[in-house]
Tab-separated table of C-alpha atoms in Angstrom:
chain	number	residue	atom	x	y	z
A	1	MET	CA	-158.690	13.239	-239.458
A	2	ASP	CA	-156.399	16.112	-240.753
A	3	SER	CA	-154.221	19.011	-239.759
A	4	ARG	CA	-157.605	21.259	-239.388
A	5	ASP	CA	-158.840	18.459	-236.862
A	6	TRP	CA	-155.363	18.766	-234.662
A	7	GLU	CA	-155.815	22.750	-234.006
A	8	VAL	CA	-159.571	22.183	-233.170
A	9	LEU	CA	-158.528	19.902	-230.241
A	10	LYS	CA	-155.678	21.851	-229.425
A	11	LEU	CA	-157.752	24.991	-229.116
A	12	ILE	CA	-160.525	23.325	-227.218
A	13	ASP	CA	-157.811	22.184	-224.489
A	14	GLU	CA	-156.898	25.615	-224.628
A	15	GLU	CA	-160.391	27.183	-224.334
A	16	LYS	CA	-162.106	24.540	-222.301
A	17	SER	CA	-165.158	26.083	-223.869
A	18	LEU	CA	-166.794	25.245	-227.507
A	19	THR	CA	-168.224	28.522	-227.870
A	20	LYS	CA	-164.753	30.248	-227.320
A	21	THR	CA	-162.902	27.702	-229.393
A	22	ALA	CA	-165.650	28.046	-232.316
A	23	GLN	CA	-164.843	31.978	-231.917
A	24	ARG	CA	-160.896	31.907	-232.239
A	25	LEU	CA	-161.646	29.574	-235.500
A	26	TYR	CA	-164.337	32.370	-236.796
A	27	ILE	CA	-166.915	29.458	-237.266
A	28	SER	CA	-170.020	29.100	-235.658
A	29	GLN	CA	-170.268	26.651	-232.613
A	30	PRO	CA	-172.826	24.371	-234.755
A	31	ALA	CA	-170.248	24.098	-237.439
A	32	LEU	CA	-167.466	22.765	-234.925
A	33	THR	CA	-169.980	20.567	-233.162
A	34	TYR	CA	-170.538	19.087	-236.140
A	35	ARG	CA	-167.113	18.429	-237.139
A	36	LEU	CA	-166.309	17.098	-233.370
A	37	ASN	CA	-169.221	15.024	-234.098
A	38	LYS	CA	-167.710	13.676	-237.444
A	39	LEU	CA	-164.164	12.954	-235.587
A	40	GLU	CA	-165.970	10.874	-232.746
A	41	LYS	CA	-167.777	8.974	-235.523
A	42	GLU	CA	-164.516	8.466	-237.306
A	43	PHE	CA	-163.044	7.065	-233.959
A	44	ASN	CA	-166.394	5.698	-232.833
A	45	VAL	CA	-165.398	7.148	-229.242
A	46	ALA	CA	-166.586	10.094	-227.337
A	47	LEU	CA	-163.838	12.717	-227.128
A	48	LEU	CA	-165.426	15.184	-224.552
A	49	ASN	CA	-167.121	15.320	-221.303
A	50	ARG	CA	-169.800	18.274	-221.540
A	51	TYR	CA	-170.858	20.036	-218.638
A	52	SER	CA	-172.496	23.622	-217.986
A	53	SER	CA	-169.209	25.101	-217.214
A	54	GLY	CA	-167.476	23.852	-220.203
A	55	VAL	CA	-165.762	20.780	-221.439
A	56	THR	CA	-163.135	18.488	-220.484
A	57	PHE	CA	-161.412	15.604	-222.849
A	58	THR	CA	-162.228	11.923	-222.128
A	59	PRO	CA	-159.463	9.291	-221.719
A	60	GLN	CA	-159.735	8.693	-225.525
A	61	GLY	CA	-160.349	12.483	-226.077
A	62	GLU	CA	-156.730	12.867	-224.220
A	63	TYR	CA	-154.705	10.556	-226.227
A	64	LEU	CA	-156.009	12.042	-229.415
A	65	LEU	CA	-155.348	15.663	-228.121
A	66	LYS	CA	-151.439	14.383	-227.725
A	67	TYR	CA	-151.462	13.045	-230.833
A	68	ALA	CA	-152.940	16.252	-232.464
A	69	LYS	CA	-150.053	18.340	-230.806
A	70	GLU	CA	-147.592	15.949	-231.693
A	71	MET	CA	-148.456	16.391	-235.280
A	72	LEU	CA	-148.887	19.912	-235.210
A	73	GLU	CA	-144.993	20.235	-234.142
A	74	GLN	CA	-144.224	18.176	-236.844
A	75	LEU	CA	-145.996	19.781	-239.484
A	76	GLU	CA	-144.126	23.253	-238.435
A	77	LEU	CA	-140.997	21.536	-238.564
A	78	VAL	CA	-141.910	20.489	-241.854
A	79	LYS	CA	-142.743	23.852	-242.880
A	80	LYS	CA	-139.399	25.480	-241.650
A	81	SER	CA	-137.522	22.901	-243.508
A	82	VAL	CA	-139.422	23.512	-246.751
A	83	GLN	CA	-139.133	26.958	-246.579
A	84	ASN	CA	-135.548	26.997	-245.616
A	85	LEU	CA	-134.645	24.233	-248.043
A	86	ASP	CA	-132.691	26.786	-250.241
A	87	ASP	CA	-130.632	27.559	-247.411
A	88	VAL	CA	-129.167	24.023	-246.996
A	89	LEU	CA	-125.836	23.420	-249.282
A	90	TYR	CA	-125.506	20.412	-251.327
A	91	GLY	CA	-122.867	19.530	-253.440
A	92	LYS	CA	-119.006	18.689	-253.716
A	93	VAL	CA	-116.054	20.997	-253.535
A	94	ARG	CA	-112.713	19.378	-254.560
A	95	ILE	CA	-109.868	21.221	-253.329
A	96	GLY	CA	-106.316	21.120	-254.329
A	97	VAL	CA	-103.647	22.890	-251.565
A	98	SER	CA	-99.970	22.940	-250.712
A	99	THR	CA	-98.952	20.893	-247.826
A	100	VAL	CA	-97.817	23.704	-245.724
A	101	TYR	CA	-101.615	25.514	-246.233
A	102	ALA	CA	-102.983	22.424	-245.339
A	103	LYS	CA	-100.755	21.934	-242.287
A	104	PHE	CA	-100.939	25.475	-241.130
A	105	ARG	CA	-104.441	27.224	-242.189
A	106	LEU	CA	-106.800	24.338	-243.717
A	107	ALA	CA	-107.679	22.124	-240.752
A	108	HIS	CA	-109.685	25.123	-239.071
A	109	ILE	CA	-111.192	26.505	-242.084
A	110	LEU	CA	-112.361	22.902	-242.922
A	111	LYS	CA	-113.900	22.528	-239.374
A	112	GLU	CA	-115.879	25.576	-239.642
A	113	PHE	CA	-117.059	25.507	-243.308
A	114	THR	CA	-118.319	21.831	-242.559
A	115	GLU	CA	-120.029	22.432	-239.511
A	116	HIS	CA	-122.162	24.820	-241.250
A	117	PHE	CA	-122.733	23.178	-244.305
A	118	PRO	CA	-122.636	19.502	-243.210
A	119	GLU	CA	-124.380	18.431	-246.716
A	120	VAL	CA	-121.227	19.465	-248.893
A	121	GLU	CA	-118.918	16.910	-249.620
A	122	VAL	CA	-115.133	17.812	-249.400
A	123	GLU	CA	-112.447	16.120	-251.725
A	124	LEU	CA	-109.125	17.092	-250.759
A	125	HIS	CA	-105.707	16.912	-252.733
A	126	THR	CA	-102.480	17.823	-251.387
A	127	GLY	CA	-99.102	18.430	-253.424
A	128	SER	CA	-96.521	20.457	-254.545
A	129	SER	CA	-97.262	24.333	-255.465
A	130	THR	CA	-94.908	23.996	-258.434
A	131	LEU	CA	-95.558	20.971	-260.426
A	132	GLU	CA	-98.813	18.711	-258.938
A	133	LEU	CA	-101.325	21.478	-258.017
A	134	PRO	CA	-101.325	23.526	-261.312
A	135	GLU	CA	-101.891	20.434	-263.280
A	136	MET	CA	-104.719	19.456	-261.173
A	137	LEU	CA	-106.174	22.699	-261.978
A	138	ARG	CA	-105.737	22.747	-265.668
A	139	THR	CA	-106.940	18.923	-265.916
A	140	GLY	CA	-110.148	19.571	-263.764
A	141	VAL	CA	-109.264	17.103	-261.213
A	142	VAL	CA	-109.666	19.870	-258.557
A	143	ASP	CA	-112.218	22.722	-258.747
A	144	LEU	CA	-109.443	25.130	-257.157
A	145	ILE	CA	-106.118	25.257	-255.570
A	146	ILE	CA	-104.464	27.359	-253.069
A	147	LYS	CA	-100.633	27.114	-253.790
A	148	ARG	CA	-97.445	28.936	-252.985
A	149	GLY	CA	-96.365	31.238	-255.475
A	150	ASN	CA	-97.690	32.862	-258.502
A	151	MET	CA	-98.351	31.085	-261.552
A	152	GLU	CA	-99.911	32.029	-265.390
A	153	TRP	CA	-103.663	31.981	-264.756
A	154	ASN	CA	-106.401	34.171	-266.145
A	155	GLU	CA	-109.419	33.187	-264.466
A	156	GLY	CA	-110.284	33.585	-260.864
A	157	ARG	CA	-107.269	34.745	-258.638
A	158	HIS	CA	-106.936	36.223	-255.324
A	159	ILE	CA	-103.908	36.641	-252.947
A	160	ILE	CA	-105.022	35.179	-250.166
A	161	PHE	CA	-101.973	36.147	-247.908
A	162	GLU	CA	-98.021	36.986	-248.151
A	163	GLU	CA	-95.124	36.331	-246.203
A	164	PRO	CA	-91.470	36.934	-245.920
A	165	LYS	CA	-89.055	34.981	-247.722
A	166	GLY	CA	-85.560	34.183	-245.800
A	167	ILE	CA	-82.674	32.513	-244.295
A	168	ILE	CA	-83.743	29.688	-242.156
A	169	THR	CA	-80.618	28.412	-239.899
A	170	SER	CA	-80.107	26.867	-236.704
A	171	LYS	CA	-76.889	29.172	-236.271
A	172	PRO	CA	-76.433	33.269	-236.620
A	173	VAL	CA	-76.063	34.271	-240.307
A	174	CYS	CA	-72.839	34.957	-241.437
A	175	PHE	CA	-73.228	35.787	-245.161
A	176	GLU	CA	-69.118	35.323	-245.443
A	177	THR	CA	-69.132	31.794	-244.829
A	178	LEU	CA	-72.985	31.133	-245.402
A	179	LEU	CA	-71.892	29.612	-248.820
A	180	SER	CA	-69.752	27.260	-247.607
A	181	GLU	CA	-72.516	25.226	-245.613
A	182	PRO	CA	-75.230	23.365	-247.676
A	183	TRP	CA	-78.221	24.743	-248.948
A	184	ILE	CA	-80.941	22.007	-247.861
A	185	GLN	CA	-83.772	22.205	-250.675
A	186	ASP	CA	-86.627	20.084	-250.680
A	187	GLN	CA	-86.525	18.270	-254.119
A	188	SER	CA	-89.751	17.032	-253.975
A	189	SER	CA	-90.241	19.952	-256.626
A	190	VAL	CA	-87.910	21.575	-258.798
A	191	ILE	CA	-86.231	24.877	-258.474
A	192	THR	CA	-89.266	27.562	-258.700
A	193	GLU	CA	-88.864	30.947	-259.513
A	194	SER	CA	-89.292	31.775	-255.997
A	195	ASP	CA	-86.002	30.049	-255.255
A	196	LYS	CA	-84.267	32.193	-257.799
A	197	LEU	CA	-84.756	35.166	-256.176
A	198	PHE	CA	-82.114	33.996	-253.872
A	199	PHE	CA	-79.510	33.914	-256.732
A	200	GLU	CA	-81.039	37.472	-257.713
A	201	TRP	CA	-80.585	38.969	-254.274
A	202	TRP	CA	-77.335	37.698	-253.708
A	203	THR	CA	-75.927	39.186	-257.080
A	204	GLU	CA	-77.739	42.405	-256.174
A	205	LYS	CA	-76.120	42.533	-252.736
A	206	PHE	CA	-72.393	41.408	-253.492
A	207	GLY	CA	-71.921	41.822	-256.892
A	208	VAL	CA	-71.318	38.030	-257.941
A	209	MET	CA	-73.344	35.078	-258.863
A	210	PRO	CA	-73.658	32.682	-255.704
A	211	LYS	CA	-72.560	29.344	-256.477
A	212	PRO	CA	-74.124	27.374	-253.112
A	213	LYS	CA	-73.359	23.717	-252.174
A	214	ILE	CA	-76.735	22.052	-252.511
A	215	MET	CA	-78.253	19.368	-250.649
A	216	GLY	CA	-81.373	17.849	-251.684
A	217	VAL	CA	-83.825	16.040	-249.370
A	218	ASN	CA	-87.526	14.504	-250.673
A	219	SER	CA	-89.601	16.688	-248.275
A	220	ILE	CA	-90.008	20.116	-246.205
A	221	GLU	CA	-90.015	18.313	-243.234
A	222	ALA	CA	-86.825	16.575	-243.769
A	223	CYS	CA	-85.244	19.851	-244.847
A	224	MET	CA	-86.364	21.425	-241.428
A	225	GLU	CA	-84.846	18.551	-239.490
A	226	MET	CA	-81.583	18.676	-241.263
A	227	ILE	CA	-81.347	22.231	-240.628
A	228	SER	CA	-82.478	21.901	-236.837
A	229	GLN	CA	-79.265	19.294	-236.630
A	230	GLY	CA	-77.250	22.240	-237.656
A	231	LEU	CA	-76.250	20.569	-241.403
A	232	GLY	CA	-77.253	23.470	-243.521
A	233	TRP	CA	-79.552	26.311	-244.033
A	234	THR	CA	-82.408	26.958	-246.489
A	235	PHE	CA	-84.283	29.895	-248.633
A	236	LEU	CA	-88.028	29.389	-247.356
A	237	PRO	CA	-91.100	31.773	-245.982
A	238	LYS	CA	-90.867	32.531	-242.297
A	239	ILE	CA	-94.080	29.979	-241.495
A	240	HIS	CA	-91.559	27.254	-241.588
A	241	VAL	CA	-90.173	28.504	-238.513
A	242	ARG	CA	-93.230	28.047	-236.627
A	243	ASN	CA	-93.081	26.122	-233.233
A	244	ARG	CA	-89.314	25.596	-234.135
A	245	LYS	CA	-87.886	27.213	-231.326
A	246	ASN	CA	-84.347	26.338	-232.014
A	247	LEU	CA	-84.559	27.597	-235.848
A	248	SER	CA	-83.913	31.480	-236.814
A	249	PHE	CA	-85.475	33.484	-239.690
A	250	TYR	CA	-83.437	36.040	-241.615
A	251	PRO	CA	-85.878	38.234	-243.944
A	252	LEU	CA	-84.002	39.325	-247.137
A	253	VAL	CA	-84.620	42.843	-248.204
A	254	TRP	CA	-83.721	44.127	-251.804
A	255	GLN	CA	-81.697	47.299	-251.771
A	256	SER	CA	-84.909	49.458	-252.190
A	257	GLY	CA	-85.541	48.583	-248.887
A	258	VAL	CA	-88.829	45.811	-250.113
A	259	PRO	CA	-88.425	42.789	-248.834
A	260	ILE	CA	-88.617	39.670	-250.620
A	261	ILE	CA	-92.310	38.456	-250.428
A	262	GLN	CA	-93.826	34.943	-251.125
A	263	PRO	CA	-97.715	34.743	-252.105
A	264	THR	CA	-99.812	32.203	-251.509
A	265	VAL	CA	-102.774	32.232	-253.938
A	266	LEU	CA	-106.235	30.978	-254.499
A	267	LEU	CA	-107.014	30.161	-258.126
A	268	TYR	CA	-110.131	28.444	-259.737
A	269	ARG	CA	-112.385	28.899	-263.155
A	270	LYS	CA	-114.892	31.755	-262.531
A	271	GLN	CA	-117.816	29.752	-263.955
A	272	LEU	CA	-117.470	27.271	-261.066
A	273	LEU	CA	-119.121	30.222	-259.028
A	274	GLU	CA	-122.268	29.098	-260.180
A	275	LYS	CA	-122.023	26.182	-258.029
A	276	PRO	CA	-123.420	27.369	-254.658
A	277	ALA	CA	-121.126	24.867	-252.344
A	278	ILE	CA	-117.785	25.980	-254.545
A	279	LYS	CA	-119.042	29.734	-254.252
A	280	LYS	CA	-119.439	29.423	-250.705
A	281	PHE	CA	-116.204	27.510	-249.846
A	282	ILE	CA	-114.090	30.313	-251.712
A	283	ASP	CA	-115.999	33.193	-249.672
A	284	TYR	CA	-114.890	31.161	-246.364
A	285	ILE	CA	-111.197	31.207	-247.613
A	286	LEU	CA	-111.341	34.723	-248.321
A	287	MET	CA	-112.844	35.675	-245.113
A	288	ASP	CA	-110.584	33.537	-242.978
A	289	CYS	CA	-107.464	35.561	-245.032
A	290	SER	CA	-109.368	38.819	-244.125
A	291	GLU	CA	-108.712	37.922	-240.574
A	292	LEU	CA	-104.821	37.200	-240.694
């Protein structure tokens, strides 16, 4: 019994007539009868009750008909799966992201990506944008990184969003007294080029190099908590005051009127675009940033 036999039984059930079934199969009725006789001989049972008005299935025939319909449905599913095999994405994507991006943006992207491509394995690393993420990318620990701030990189690069950078404090900003309070810094990383923008801005605005008192903490979360308690201020992007109603953000603007901006960039090696899973994930990141 094969798929052709399954189709014969299904059509007989629909037509209740051997003549009409033969017509739909584009064969002669004797050829159809011969095939049915072979099938009955194979199972050693009668499959049909033959009447002048047509045919019906015997109990044994009904059982084989049920099996034939199930197998035809299964065969159709197999055909579709094989035809769509190229659309099923496999592989592994190793991602390095800043803790801030992981906290505020990445979760919903990963959720959507893994729902659409469940066969792709995602390996996630978080770390400092200044030290750890660039090293992961250069040494091949990850396929791509999403970091805050620019860096020298001659391969694939996209700015996925930009945000204003300024003073974050729990008090009204007064520049006459600001430097008398501690600048609370996340010293899980070194002073960045982005941090140095504050010194340049202050010098441009007031004509002297600032000498802030610096208090170091070991994480952004600790930094924000210290500021929430009124222990000082910091110079960070606006995203850090999200969901913190007791903190205020004061954007810093150059004398030219251009605000100080911090970019978040996506960096990768261009040759990795040949890997479908990595290319598709990059497409998801870029699609997300286009909606911001």
